JSON list of C-alpha atoms in Angstrom, two decimals:
[
{"chain": "A", "resi": 1, "resn": "UNK", "atom": "CA", "xyz": [-18.33, 9.14, -5.64]},
{"chain": "A", "resi": 2, "resn": "UNK", "atom": "CA", "xyz": [-15.33, 6.46, -4.79]},
{"chain": "A", "resi": 3, "resn": "UNK", "atom": "CA", "xyz": [-14.36, 5.45, -1.48]},
{"chain": "A", "resi": 4, "resn": "UNK", "atom": "CA", "xyz": [-10.76, 6.75, -2.05]},
{"chain": "A", "resi": 5, "resn": "UNK", "atom": "CA", "xyz": [-9.18, 5.06, 1.01]},
{"chain": "A", "resi": 6, "resn": "UNK", "atom": "CA", "xyz": [-9.37, 7.44, 4.42]},
{"chain": "A", "resi": 7, "resn": "UNK", "atom": "CA", "xyz": [-11.09, 3.70, 5.49]},
{"chain": "A", "resi": 8, "resn": "UNK", "atom": "CA", "xyz": [-7.53, 1.91, 5.83]},
{"chain": "A", "resi": 9, "resn": "UNK", "atom": "CA", "xyz": [-6.61, 3.67, 8.15]},
{"chain": "A", "resi": 10, "resn": "UNK", "atom": "CA", "xyz": [-10.04, 1.73, 10.24]},
{"chain": "A", "resi": 11, "resn": "UNK", "atom": "CA", "xyz": [-7.73, -0.64, 13.09]},
{"chain": "A", "resi": 12, "resn": "UNK", "atom": "CA", "xyz": [-7.30, -3.55, 11.03]},
{"chain": "A", "resi": 13, "resn": "UNK", "atom": "CA", "xyz": [-8.51, -2.96, 7.82]},
{"chain": "A", "resi": 14, "resn": "UNK", "atom": "CA", "xyz": [-7.57, -5.46, 5.44]},
{"chain": "A", "resi": 15, "resn": "UNK", "atom": "CA", "xyz": [-5.88, -8.48, 7.24]},
{"chain": "A", "resi": 16, "resn": "UNK", "atom": "CA", "xyz": [-3.97, -9.12, 10.11]},
{"chain": "A", "resi": 17, "resn": "UNK", "atom": "CA", "xyz": [-0.73, -7.18, 10.63]},
{"chain": "A", "resi": 18, "resn": "UNK", "atom": "CA", "xyz": [-1.89, -3.59, 8.23]},
{"chain": "A", "resi": 19, "resn": "UNK", "atom": "CA", "xyz": [-1.97, -3.39, 4.58]},
{"chain": "A", "resi": 20, "resn": "UNK", "atom": "CA", "xyz": [-0.05, -2.88, 1.67]},
{"chain": "A", "resi": 21, "resn": "UNK", "atom": "CA", "xyz": [-1.09, -1.38, -1.16]},
{"chain": "A", "resi": 22, "resn": "UNK", "atom": "CA", "xyz": [-0.25, -0.69, -4.34]},
{"chain": "A", "resi": 23, "resn": "UNK", "atom": "CA", "xyz": [-1.52, 1.31, -6.56]},
{"chain": "A", "resi": 24, "resn": "UNK", "atom": "CA", "xyz": [-0.69, 2.25, -10.83]},
{"chain": "A", "resi": 25, "resn": "UNK", "atom": "CA", "xyz": [-1.96, 4.19, -13.09]},
{"chain": "A", "resi": 26, "resn": "UNK", "atom": "CA", "xyz": [-0.36, 3.92, -16.62]},
{"chain": "A", "resi": 27, "resn": "UNK", "atom": "CA", "xyz": [0.06, -0.91, -16.41]},
{"chain": "A", "resi": 28, "resn": "UNK", "atom": "CA", "xyz": [-2.36, -3.59, -16.65]},
{"chain": "A", "resi": 29, "resn": "UNK", "atom": "CA", "xyz": [-2.75, -6.47, -13.37]},
{"chain": "A", "resi": 30, "resn": "UNK", "atom": "CA", "xyz": [-0.62, -9.03, -15.34]},
{"chain": "A", "resi": 31, "resn": "UNK", "atom": "CA", "xyz": [2.57, -6.34, -15.70]},
{"chain": "A", "resi": 32, "resn": "UNK", "atom": "CA", "xyz": [1.98, -4.94, -12.01]},
{"chain": "A", "resi": 33, "resn": "UNK", "atom": "CA", "xyz": [2.46, -8.08, -10.26]},
{"chain": "A", "resi": 34, "resn": "UNK", "atom": "CA", "xyz": [4.71, -8.59, -12.53]},
{"chain": "A", "resi": 35, "resn": "UNK", "atom": "CA", "xyz": [7.22, -6.13, -10.98]},
{"chain": "A", "resi": 36, "resn": "UNK", "atom": "CA", "xyz": [5.80, -6.34, -7.54]},
{"chain": "A", "resi": 37, "resn": "UNK", "atom": "CA", "xyz": [7.39, -9.74, -7.84]},
{"chain": "A", "resi": 38, "resn": "UNK", "atom": "CA", "xyz": [10.83, -8.24, -9.39]},
{"chain": "A", "resi": 39, "resn": "UNK", "atom": "CA", "xyz": [10.64, -5.51, -6.55]},
{"chain": "A", "resi": 40, "resn": "UNK", "atom": "CA", "xyz": [11.08, -8.85, -3.77]},
{"chain": "A", "resi": 41, "resn": "UNK", "atom": "CA", "xyz": [13.84, -8.86, -1.68]},
{"chain": "A", "resi": 42, "resn": "UNK", "atom": "CA", "xyz": [14.28, -12.59, -0.39]},
{"chain": "A", "resi": 43, "resn": "UNK", "atom": "CA", "xyz": [15.29, -15.50, -1.51]},
{"chain": "A", "resi": 44, "resn": "UNK", "atom": "CA", "xyz": [15.63, -14.38, -5.02]},
{"chain": "A", "resi": 45, "resn": "UNK", "atom": "CA", "xyz": [14.03, -14.31, -8.15]},
{"chain": "A", "resi": 46, "resn": "UNK", "atom": "CA", "xyz": [10.05, -14.64, -8.20]},
{"chain": "A", "resi": 47, "resn": "UNK", "atom": "CA", "xyz": [6.81, -15.55, -10.59]},
{"chain": "A", "resi": 48, "resn": "UNK", "atom": "CA", "xyz": [3.17, -15.00, -10.48]},
{"chain": "A", "resi": 49, "resn": "UNK", "atom": "CA", "xyz": [0.73, -18.17, -10.06]},
{"chain": "A", "resi": 50, "resn": "UNK", "atom": "CA", "xyz": [-2.79, -17.59, -10.78]},
{"chain": "A", "resi": 51, "resn": "UNK", "atom": "CA", "xyz": [-4.52, -19.28, -8.64]},
{"chain": "A", "resi": 52, "resn": "UNK", "atom": "CA", "xyz": [-7.83, -17.81, -9.36]},
{"chain": "A", "resi": 53, "resn": "UNK", "atom": "CA", "xyz": [-11.05, -15.74, -7.49]},
{"chain": "A", "resi": 54, "resn": "UNK", "atom": "CA", "xyz": [-10.40, -15.21, -3.94]},
{"chain": "A", "resi": 55, "resn": "UNK", "atom": "CA", "xyz": [-11.31, -12.94, -1.10]},
{"chain": "A", "resi": 56, "resn": "UNK", "atom": "CA", "xyz": [-9.20, -12.21, 1.95]},
{"chain": "A", "resi": 57, "resn": "UNK", "atom": "CA", "xyz": [-10.08, -14.63, 4.24]},
{"chain": "A", "resi": 58, "resn": "UNK", "atom": "CA", "xyz": [-9.77, -17.33, 1.55]},
{"chain": "A", "resi": 59, "resn": "UNK", "atom": "CA", "xyz": [-6.47, -16.65, 0.35]},
{"chain": "A", "resi": 60, "resn": "UNK", "atom": "CA", "xyz": [-5.51, -16.67, 3.71]},
{"chain": "A", "resi": 61, "resn": "UNK", "atom": "CA", "xyz": [-6.84, -20.13, 4.27]},
{"chain": "A", "resi": 62, "resn": "UNK", "atom": "CA", "xyz": [-5.43, -21.44, 0.82]},
{"chain": "A", "resi": 63, "resn": "UNK", "atom": "CA", "xyz": [-1.66, -19.89, 2.05]},
{"chain": "A", "resi": 64, "resn": "UNK", "atom": "CA", "xyz": [-2.45, -22.13, 5.09]},
{"chain": "A", "resi": 65, "resn": "UNK", "atom": "CA", "xyz": [-2.78, -25.16, 3.31]},
{"chain": "A", "resi": 66, "resn": "UNK", "atom": "CA", "xyz": [0.05, -24.24, 0.64]},
{"chain": "A", "resi": 67, "resn": "UNK", "atom": "CA", "xyz": [2.94, -22.96, 3.02]},
{"chain": "A", "resi": 68, "resn": "UNK", "atom": "CA", "xyz": [1.20, -24.20, 6.40]},
{"chain": "A", "resi": 69, "resn": "UNK", "atom": "CA", "xyz": [2.01, -20.56, 8.12]},
{"chain": "A", "resi": 70, "resn": "UNK", "atom": "CA", "xyz": [0.21, -18.09, 5.42]},
{"chain": "A", "resi": 71, "resn": "UNK", "atom": "CA", "xyz": [2.72, -16.02, 6.66]},
{"chain": "A", "resi": 72, "resn": "UNK", "atom": "CA", "xyz": [5.08, -18.11, 4.84]},
{"chain": "A", "resi": 73, "resn": "UNK", "atom": "CA", "xyz": [3.81, -16.88, 1.34]},
{"chain": "A", "resi": 74, "resn": "UNK", "atom": "CA", "xyz": [3.19, -13.43, 0.07]},
{"chain": "A", "resi": 75, "resn": "UNK", "atom": "CA", "xyz": [0.33, -13.23, -1.83]},
{"chain": "A", "resi": 76, "resn": "UNK", "atom": "CA", "xyz": [-1.74, -10.14, -4.23]},
{"chain": "A", "resi": 77, "resn": "UNK", "atom": "CA", "xyz": [-5.18, -10.48, -4.30]},
{"chain": "A", "resi": 78, "resn": "UNK", "atom": "CA", "xyz": [-5.32, -7.71, -7.84]},
{"chain": "A", "resi": 79, "resn": "UNK", "atom": "CA", "xyz": [-8.48, -5.38, -9.35]},
{"chain": "A", "resi": 80, "resn": "UNK", "atom": "CA", "xyz": [-9.61, -2.09, -11.35]},
{"chain": "A", "resi": 81, "resn": "UNK", "atom": "CA", "xyz": [-10.73, 0.53, -10.24]},
{"chain": "A", "resi": 82, "resn": "UNK", "atom": "CA", "xyz": [-11.50, 2.83, -13.10]},
{"chain": "A", "resi": 83, "resn": "UNK", "atom": "CA", "xyz": [-7.93, 4.32, -14.50]},
{"chain": "A", "resi": 84, "resn": "UNK", "atom": "CA", "xyz": [-6.56, 2.43, -11.43]},
{"chain": "A", "resi": 85, "resn": "UNK", "atom": "CA", "xyz": [-5.11, -1.12, -11.45]},
{"chain": "A", "resi": 86, "resn": "UNK", "atom": "CA", "xyz": [-4.54, -1.76, -7.76]},
{"chain": "A", "resi": 87, "resn": "UNK", "atom": "CA", "xyz": [-2.60, -4.93, -5.55]},
{"chain": "A", "resi": 88, "resn": "UNK", "atom": "CA", "xyz": [-3.06, -5.51, -2.04]},
{"chain": "A", "resi": 89, "resn": "UNK", "atom": "CA", "xyz": [-0.43, -7.90, 0.21]},
{"chain": "A", "resi": 90, "resn": "UNK", "atom": "CA", "xyz": [-1.37, -11.05, 2.15]},
{"chain": "A", "resi": 91, "resn": "UNK", "atom": "CA", "xyz": [0.62, -13.05, 4.02]},
{"chain": "A", "resi": 92, "resn": "UNK", "atom": "CA", "xyz": [4.04, -12.11, 4.86]},
{"chain": "A", "resi": 93, "resn": "UNK", "atom": "CA", "xyz": [4.33, -9.14, 2.76]},
{"chain": "A", "resi": 94, "resn": "UNK", "atom": "CA", "xyz": [6.73, -7.23, 5.74]},
{"chain": "A", "resi": 95, "resn": "UNK", "atom": "CA", "xyz": [9.86, -6.31, 5.56]},
{"chain": "A", "resi": 96, "resn": "UNK", "atom": "CA", "xyz": [9.75, -8.86, 1.87]},
{"chain": "A", "resi": 97, "resn": "UNK", "atom": "CA", "xyz": [9.49, -5.77, -1.38]},
{"chain": "A", "resi": 98, "resn": "UNK", "atom": "CA", "xyz": [11.72, -3.67, -2.31]},
{"chain": "A", "resi": 99, "resn": "UNK", "atom": "CA", "xyz": [10.79, 0.00, -2.99]},
{"chain": "A", "resi": 100, "resn": "UNK", "atom": "CA", "xyz": [8.42, 0.00, -5.89]},
{"chain": "A", "resi": 101, "resn": "UNK", "atom": "CA", "xyz": [10.15, 2.12, -8.10]},
{"chain": "A", "resi": 102, "resn": "UNK", "atom": "CA", "xyz": [10.89, 0.26, -10.80]},
{"chain": "A", "resi": 103, "resn": "UNK", "atom": "CA", "xyz": [7.54, -0.70, -10.80]},
{"chain": "A", "resi": 104, "resn": "UNK", "atom": "CA", "xyz": [6.77, 2.83, -12.08]},
{"chain": "A", "resi": 105, "resn": "UNK", "atom": "CA", "xyz": [9.41, 2.58, -15.53]},
{"chain": "A", "resi": 106, "resn": "UNK", "atom": "CA", "xyz": [8.05, 3.46, -19.03]},
{"chain": "A", "resi": 107, "resn": "UNK", "atom": "CA", "xyz": [5.72, 6.18, -17.83]},
{"chain": "A", "resi": 108, "resn": "UNK", "atom": "CA", "xyz": [3.87, 5.17, -15.03]},
{"chain": "A", "resi": 109, "resn": "UNK", "atom": "CA", "xyz": [1.68, 6.58, -12.05]},
{"chain": "A", "resi": 110, "resn": "UNK", "atom": "CA", "xyz": [2.74, 4.10, -8.78]},
{"chain": "A", "resi": 111, "resn": "UNK", "atom": "CA", "xyz": [1.55, 4.96, -5.30]},
{"chain": "A", "resi": 112, "resn": "UNK", "atom": "CA", "xyz": [2.84, 2.98, -2.61]},
{"chain": "A", "resi": 113, "resn": "UNK", "atom": "CA", "xyz": [0.57, 2.01, 0.87]},
{"chain": "A", "resi": 114, "resn": "UNK", "atom": "CA", "xyz": [1.49, 0.60, 3.79]},
{"chain": "A", "resi": 115, "resn": "UNK", "atom": "CA", "xyz": [1.02, -0.08, 7.57]},
{"chain": "A", "resi": 116, "resn": "UNK", "atom": "CA", "xyz": [2.43, -2.59, 9.53]},
{"chain": "A", "resi": 117, "resn": "UNK", "atom": "CA", "xyz": [-0.17, -2.71, 12.29]},
{"chain": "A", "resi": 118, "resn": "UNK", "atom": "CA", "xyz": [1.49, -5.56, 13.97]},
{"chain": "A", "resi": 119, "resn": "UNK", "atom": "CA", "xyz": [5.14, -4.16, 13.79]},
{"chain": "A", "resi": 120, "resn": "UNK", "atom": "CA", "xyz": [7.08, -3.93, 17.90]},
{"chain": "A", "resi": 121, "resn": "UNK", "atom": "CA", "xyz": [8.82, -1.12, 16.75]},
{"chain": "A", "resi": 122, "resn": "UNK", "atom": "CA", "xyz": [5.55, 1.05, 16.51]},
{"chain": "A", "resi": 123, "resn": "UNK", "atom": "CA", "xyz": [5.52, 1.95, 12.66]},
{"chain": "A", "resi": 124, "resn": "UNK", "atom": "CA", "xyz": [3.86, 4.90, 11.40]},
{"chain": "A", "resi": 125, "resn": "UNK", "atom": "CA", "xyz": [1.46, 4.62, 7.85]},
{"chain": "A", "resi": 126, "resn": "UNK", "atom": "CA", "xyz": [3.42, 5.30, 5.70]},
{"chain": "A", "resi": 127, "resn": "UNK", "atom": "CA", "xyz": [3.11, 6.52, 1.51]},
{"chain": "A", "resi": 128, "resn": "UNK", "atom": "CA", "xyz": [5.81, 6.46, -1.08]},
{"chain": "A", "resi": 129, "resn": "UNK", "atom": "CA", "xyz": [4.97, 7.15, -5.23]},
{"chain": "A", "resi": 130, "resn": "UNK", "atom": "CA", "xyz": [7.51, 7.14, -7.60]},
{"chain": "A", "resi": 131, "resn": "UNK", "atom": "CA", "xyz": [6.85, 8.10, -11.16]},
{"chain": "A", "resi": 132, "resn": "UNK", "atom": "CA", "xyz": [8.83, 7.10, -14.60]},
{"chain": "A", "resi": 133, "resn": "UNK", "atom": "CA", "xyz": [11.42, 4.62, -12.17]},
{"chain": "A", "resi": 134, "resn": "UNK", "atom": "CA", "xyz": [11.54, 7.74, -10.15]},
{"chain": "A", "resi": 135, "resn": "UNK", "atom": "CA", "xyz": [10.58, 8.69, -6.74]},
{"chain": "A", "resi": 136, "resn": "UNK", "atom": "CA", "xyz": [8.16, 11.32, -6.61]},
{"chain": "A", "resi": 137, "resn": "UNK", "atom": "CA", "xyz": [7.42, 12.51, -3.39]},
{"chain": "A", "resi": 138, "resn": "UNK", "atom": "CA", "xyz": [7.63, 10.54, 0.27]},
{"chain": "A", "resi": 139, "resn": "UNK", "atom": "CA", "xyz": [6.55, 10.80, 4.17]},
{"chain": "A", "resi": 140, "resn": "UNK", "atom": "CA", "xyz": [5.16, 9.19, 6.68]},
{"chain": "A", "resi": 141, "resn": "UNK", "atom": "CA", "xyz": [1.22, 9.51, 6.95]},
{"chain": "A", "resi": 142, "resn": "UNK", "atom": "CA", "xyz": [1.95, 10.78, 11.56]},
{"chain": "A", "resi": 143, "resn": "UNK", "atom": "CA", "xyz": [3.21, 14.12, 10.13]},
{"chain": "A", "resi": 144, "resn": "UNK", "atom": "CA", "xyz": [5.95, 13.15, 12.81]},
{"chain": "A", "resi": 145, "resn": "UNK", "atom": "CA", "xyz": [9.39, 11.85, 13.61]},
{"chain": "A", "resi": 146, "resn": "UNK", "atom": "CA", "xyz": [8.68, 8.84, 14.63]},
{"chain": "A", "resi": 147, "resn": "UNK", "atom": "CA", "xyz": [10.53, 7.58, 11.50]},
{"chain": "A", "resi": 148, "resn": "UNK", "atom": "CA", "xyz": [13.33, 9.07, 11.05]},
{"chain": "A", "resi": 149, "resn": "UNK", "atom": "CA", "xyz": [12.64, 11.95, 8.81]},
{"chain": "A", "resi": 150, "resn": "UNK", "atom": "CA", "xyz": [9.57, 14.81, 9.44]},
{"chain": "A", "resi": 151, "resn": "UNK", "atom": "CA", "xyz": [7.28, 16.44, 7.26]},
{"chain": "A", "resi": 152, "resn": "UNK", "atom": "CA", "xyz": [6.64, 15.53, 3.45]},
{"chain": "A", "resi": 153, "resn": "UNK", "atom": "CA", "xyz": [10.44, 14.62, 0.73]},
{"chain": "A", "resi": 154, "resn": "UNK", "atom": "CA", "xyz": [11.25, 14.98, -2.35]},
{"chain": "A", "resi": 155, "resn": "UNK", "atom": "CA", "xyz": [9.40, 16.88, -5.56]},
{"chain": "A", "resi": 156, "resn": "UNK", "atom": "CA", "xyz": [9.36, 20.56, -4.01]},
{"chain": "A", "resi": 157, "resn": "UNK", "atom": "CA", "xyz": [6.69, 21.35, -5.97]},
{"chain": "A", "resi": 158, "resn": "UNK", "atom": "CA", "xyz": [4.65, 18.58, -5.06]},
{"chain": "A", "resi": 159, "resn": "UNK", "atom": "CA", "xyz": [5.85, 18.42, -1.57]},
{"chain": "A", "resi": 160, "resn": "UNK", "atom": "CA", "xyz": [4.61, 22.03, -1.17]},
{"chain": "A", "resi": 161, "resn": "UNK", "atom": "CA", "xyz": [1.66, 21.95, -2.32]},
{"chain": "A", "resi": 162, "resn": "UNK", "atom": "CA", "xyz": [1.10, 18.64, 0.11]},
{"chain": "A", "resi": 163, "resn": "UNK", "atom": "CA", "xyz": [1.55, 20.45, 2.94]},
{"chain": "A", "resi": 164, "resn": "UNK", "atom": "CA", "xyz": [-0.32, 23.73, 2.89]},
{"chain": "A", "resi": 165, "resn": "UNK", "atom": "CA", "xyz": [-3.31, 20.89, 2.42]},
{"chain": "A", "resi": 166, "resn": "UNK", "atom": "CA", "xyz": [-1.87, 19.49, 5.20]},
{"chain": "A", "resi": 167, "resn": "UNK", "atom": "CA", "xyz": [-1.86, 22.14, 7.23]},
{"chain": "A", "resi": 168, "resn": "UNK", "atom": "CA", "xyz": [-4.98, 22.90, 5.62]},
{"chain": "A", "resi": 169, "resn": "UNK", "atom": "CA", "xyz": [-6.62, 21.00, 7.09]},
{"chain": "A", "resi": 170, "resn": "UNK", "atom": "CA", "xyz": [-5.09, 21.30, 11.19]},
{"chain": "A", "resi": 171, "resn": "UNK", "atom": "CA", "xyz": [-1.95, 18.13, 10.16]},
{"chain": "A", "resi": 172, "resn": "UNK", "atom": "CA", "xyz": [0.50, 17.83, 11.82]},
{"chain": "A", "resi": 173, "resn": "UNK", "atom": "CA", "xyz": [-0.53, 17.94, 15.17]},
{"chain": "A", "resi": 174, "resn": "UNK", "atom": "CA", "xyz": [0.21, 16.27, 18.14]},
{"chain": "A", "resi": 175, "resn": "UNK", "atom": "CA", "xyz": [-2.74, 16.01, 20.00]},
{"chain": "A", "resi": 176, "resn": "UNK", "atom": "CA", "xyz": [-4.43, 14.72, 17.93]},
{"chain": "A", "resi": 177, "resn": "UNK", "atom": "CA", "xyz": [-5.16, 10.50, 18.19]},
{"chain": "A", "resi": 178, "resn": "UNK", "atom": "CA", "xyz": [-3.00, 8.56, 15.72]},
{"chain": "A", "resi": 179, "resn": "UNK", "atom": "CA", "xyz": [-5.99, 7.22, 14.03]},
{"chain": "A", "resi": 180, "resn": "UNK", "atom": "CA", "xyz": [-7.43, 10.08, 12.93]},
{"chain": "A", "resi": 181, "resn": "UNK", "atom": "CA", "xyz": [-4.16, 11.83, 11.45]},
{"chain": "A", "resi": 182, "resn": "UNK", "atom": "CA", "xyz": [-4.00, 8.74, 9.31]},
{"chain": "A", "resi": 183, "resn": "UNK", "atom": "CA", "xyz": [-7.35, 8.91, 8.12]},
{"chain": "A", "resi": 184, "resn": "UNK", "atom": "CA", "xyz": [-6.82, 12.77, 7.37]},
{"chain": "A", "resi": 185, "resn": "UNK", "atom": "CA", "xyz": [-3.72, 12.95, 5.75]},
{"chain": "A", "resi": 186, "resn": "UNK", "atom": "CA", "xyz": [-4.86, 10.07, 3.67]},
{"chain": "A", "resi": 187, "resn": "UNK", "atom": "CA", "xyz": [-7.91, 12.11, 2.33]},
{"chain": "A", "resi": 188, "resn": "UNK", "atom": "CA", "xyz": [-5.30, 14.63, 0.68]},
{"chain": "A", "resi": 189, "resn": "UNK", "atom": "CA", "xyz": [-3.31, 11.89, -0.67]},
{"chain": "A", "resi": 190, "resn": "UNK", "atom": "CA", "xyz": [-6.94, 11.31, -2.37]},
{"chain": "A", "resi": 191, "resn": "UNK", "atom": "CA", "xyz": [-7.34, 15.82, -3.22]},
{"chain": "A", "resi": 192, "resn": "UNK", "atom": "CA", "xyz": [-4.65, 15.17, -5.23]},
{"chain": "A", "resi": 193, "resn": "UNK", "atom": "CA", "xyz": [-4.37, 12.76, -6.16]},
{"chain": "A", "resi": 194, "resn": "UNK", "atom": "CA", "xyz": [-7.91, 10.71, -6.82]},
{"chain": "A", "resi": 195, "resn": "UNK", "atom": "CA", "xyz": [-6.55, 8.00, -5.60]},
{"chain": "A", "resi": 196, "resn": "UNK", "atom": "CA", "xyz": [-9.38, 5.25, -5.37]},
{"chain": "A", "resi": 197, "resn": "UNK", "atom": "CA", "xyz": [-9.76, 1.63, -3.84]},
{"chain": "A", "resi": 198, "resn": "UNK", "atom": "CA", "xyz": [-13.32, -0.29, -3.40]},
{"chain": "A", "resi": 199, "resn": "UNK", "atom": "CA", "xyz": [-13.60, -0.72, 0.13]},
{"chain": "A", "resi": 200, "resn": "UNK", "atom": "CA", "xyz": [-16.45, -3.52, -0.81]},
{"chain": "A", "resi": 201, "resn": "UNK", "atom": "CA", "xyz": [-14.22, -5.25, -3.54]},
{"chain": "A", "resi": 202, "resn": "UNK", "atom": "CA", "xyz": [-11.48, -5.26, -1.38]},
{"chain": "A", "resi": 203, "resn": "UNK", "atom": "CA", "xyz": [-12.71, -6.18, 2.34]},
{"chain": "A", "resi": 204, "resn": "UNK", "atom": "CA", "xyz": [-16.07, -8.92, 0.83]},
{"chain": "A", "resi": 205, "resn": "UNK", "atom": "CA", "xyz": [-15.63, -9.26, -2.59]},
{"chain": "A", "resi": 206, "resn": "UNK", "atom": "CA", "xyz": [-13.75, -12.67, -4.30]},
{"chain": "A", "resi": 207, "resn": "UNK", "atom": "CA", "xyz": [-11.10, -11.12, -6.99]},
{"chain": "A", "resi": 208, "resn": "UNK", "atom": "CA", "xyz": [-7.87, -12.05, -9.00]},
{"chain": "A", "resi": 209, "resn": "UNK", "atom": "CA", "xyz": [-5.55, -13.81, -6.79]},
{"chain": "A", "resi": 210, "resn": "UNK", "atom": "CA", "xyz": [-1.39, -14.17, -7.92]},
{"chain": "A", "resi": 211, "resn": "UNK", "atom": "CA", "xyz": [0.86, -16.21, -5.52]},
{"chain": "A", "resi": 212, "resn": "UNK", "atom": "CA", "xyz": [5.08, -14.64, -5.88]},
{"chain": "A", "resi": 213, "resn": "UNK", "atom": "CA", "xyz": [6.53, -18.27, -5.12]},
{"chain": "A", "resi": 214, "resn": "UNK", "atom": "CA", "xyz": [9.91, -18.42, -5.65]},
{"chain": "A", "resi": 215, "resn": "UNK", "atom": "CA", "xyz": [11.71, -19.35, -8.92]}
]
């Protein structure tokens, strides 16, 4: 039995501002962090700087000391869960990364789960799956048209399978509380893709940590 990802739907499940989690199969932790650093869009190339092991709280304190304010930098805590390697973002990650399609180059499977809880534009939580450098499927986890598109976009067979499972779970449902829809949608993703993110390690444990610094 794994933790899956449904626990991410709890308010402020990881840190202030929501969560950005990338899960990958077919990459090492070093490959994942280096490729994610290459997708940072501003202010240019970044390098991966190891800063030991940190909890979420100790990383934010470290970033306050390093940058003056934790939102002025981007850090990643990295771990393994079975066949998965994962990276959890901290600091000012919102809007700073390009889509991680290139992270999946060479046959890797890469999954992005993102929720900006403090964004004034009410961005719904997002999911995207990339394989071998290409997008496979993407959608917002509220399964509505609140962010420019509705339903599952991408590979027709995968999209059809997901939509059938969402329908079986009673989704979309505009009368249902959004956080419950969020949680239920994550449950479907766990079922289809076998996603696993260990809650105890991410929320309270110390994990290998890097900062993404301008090169």
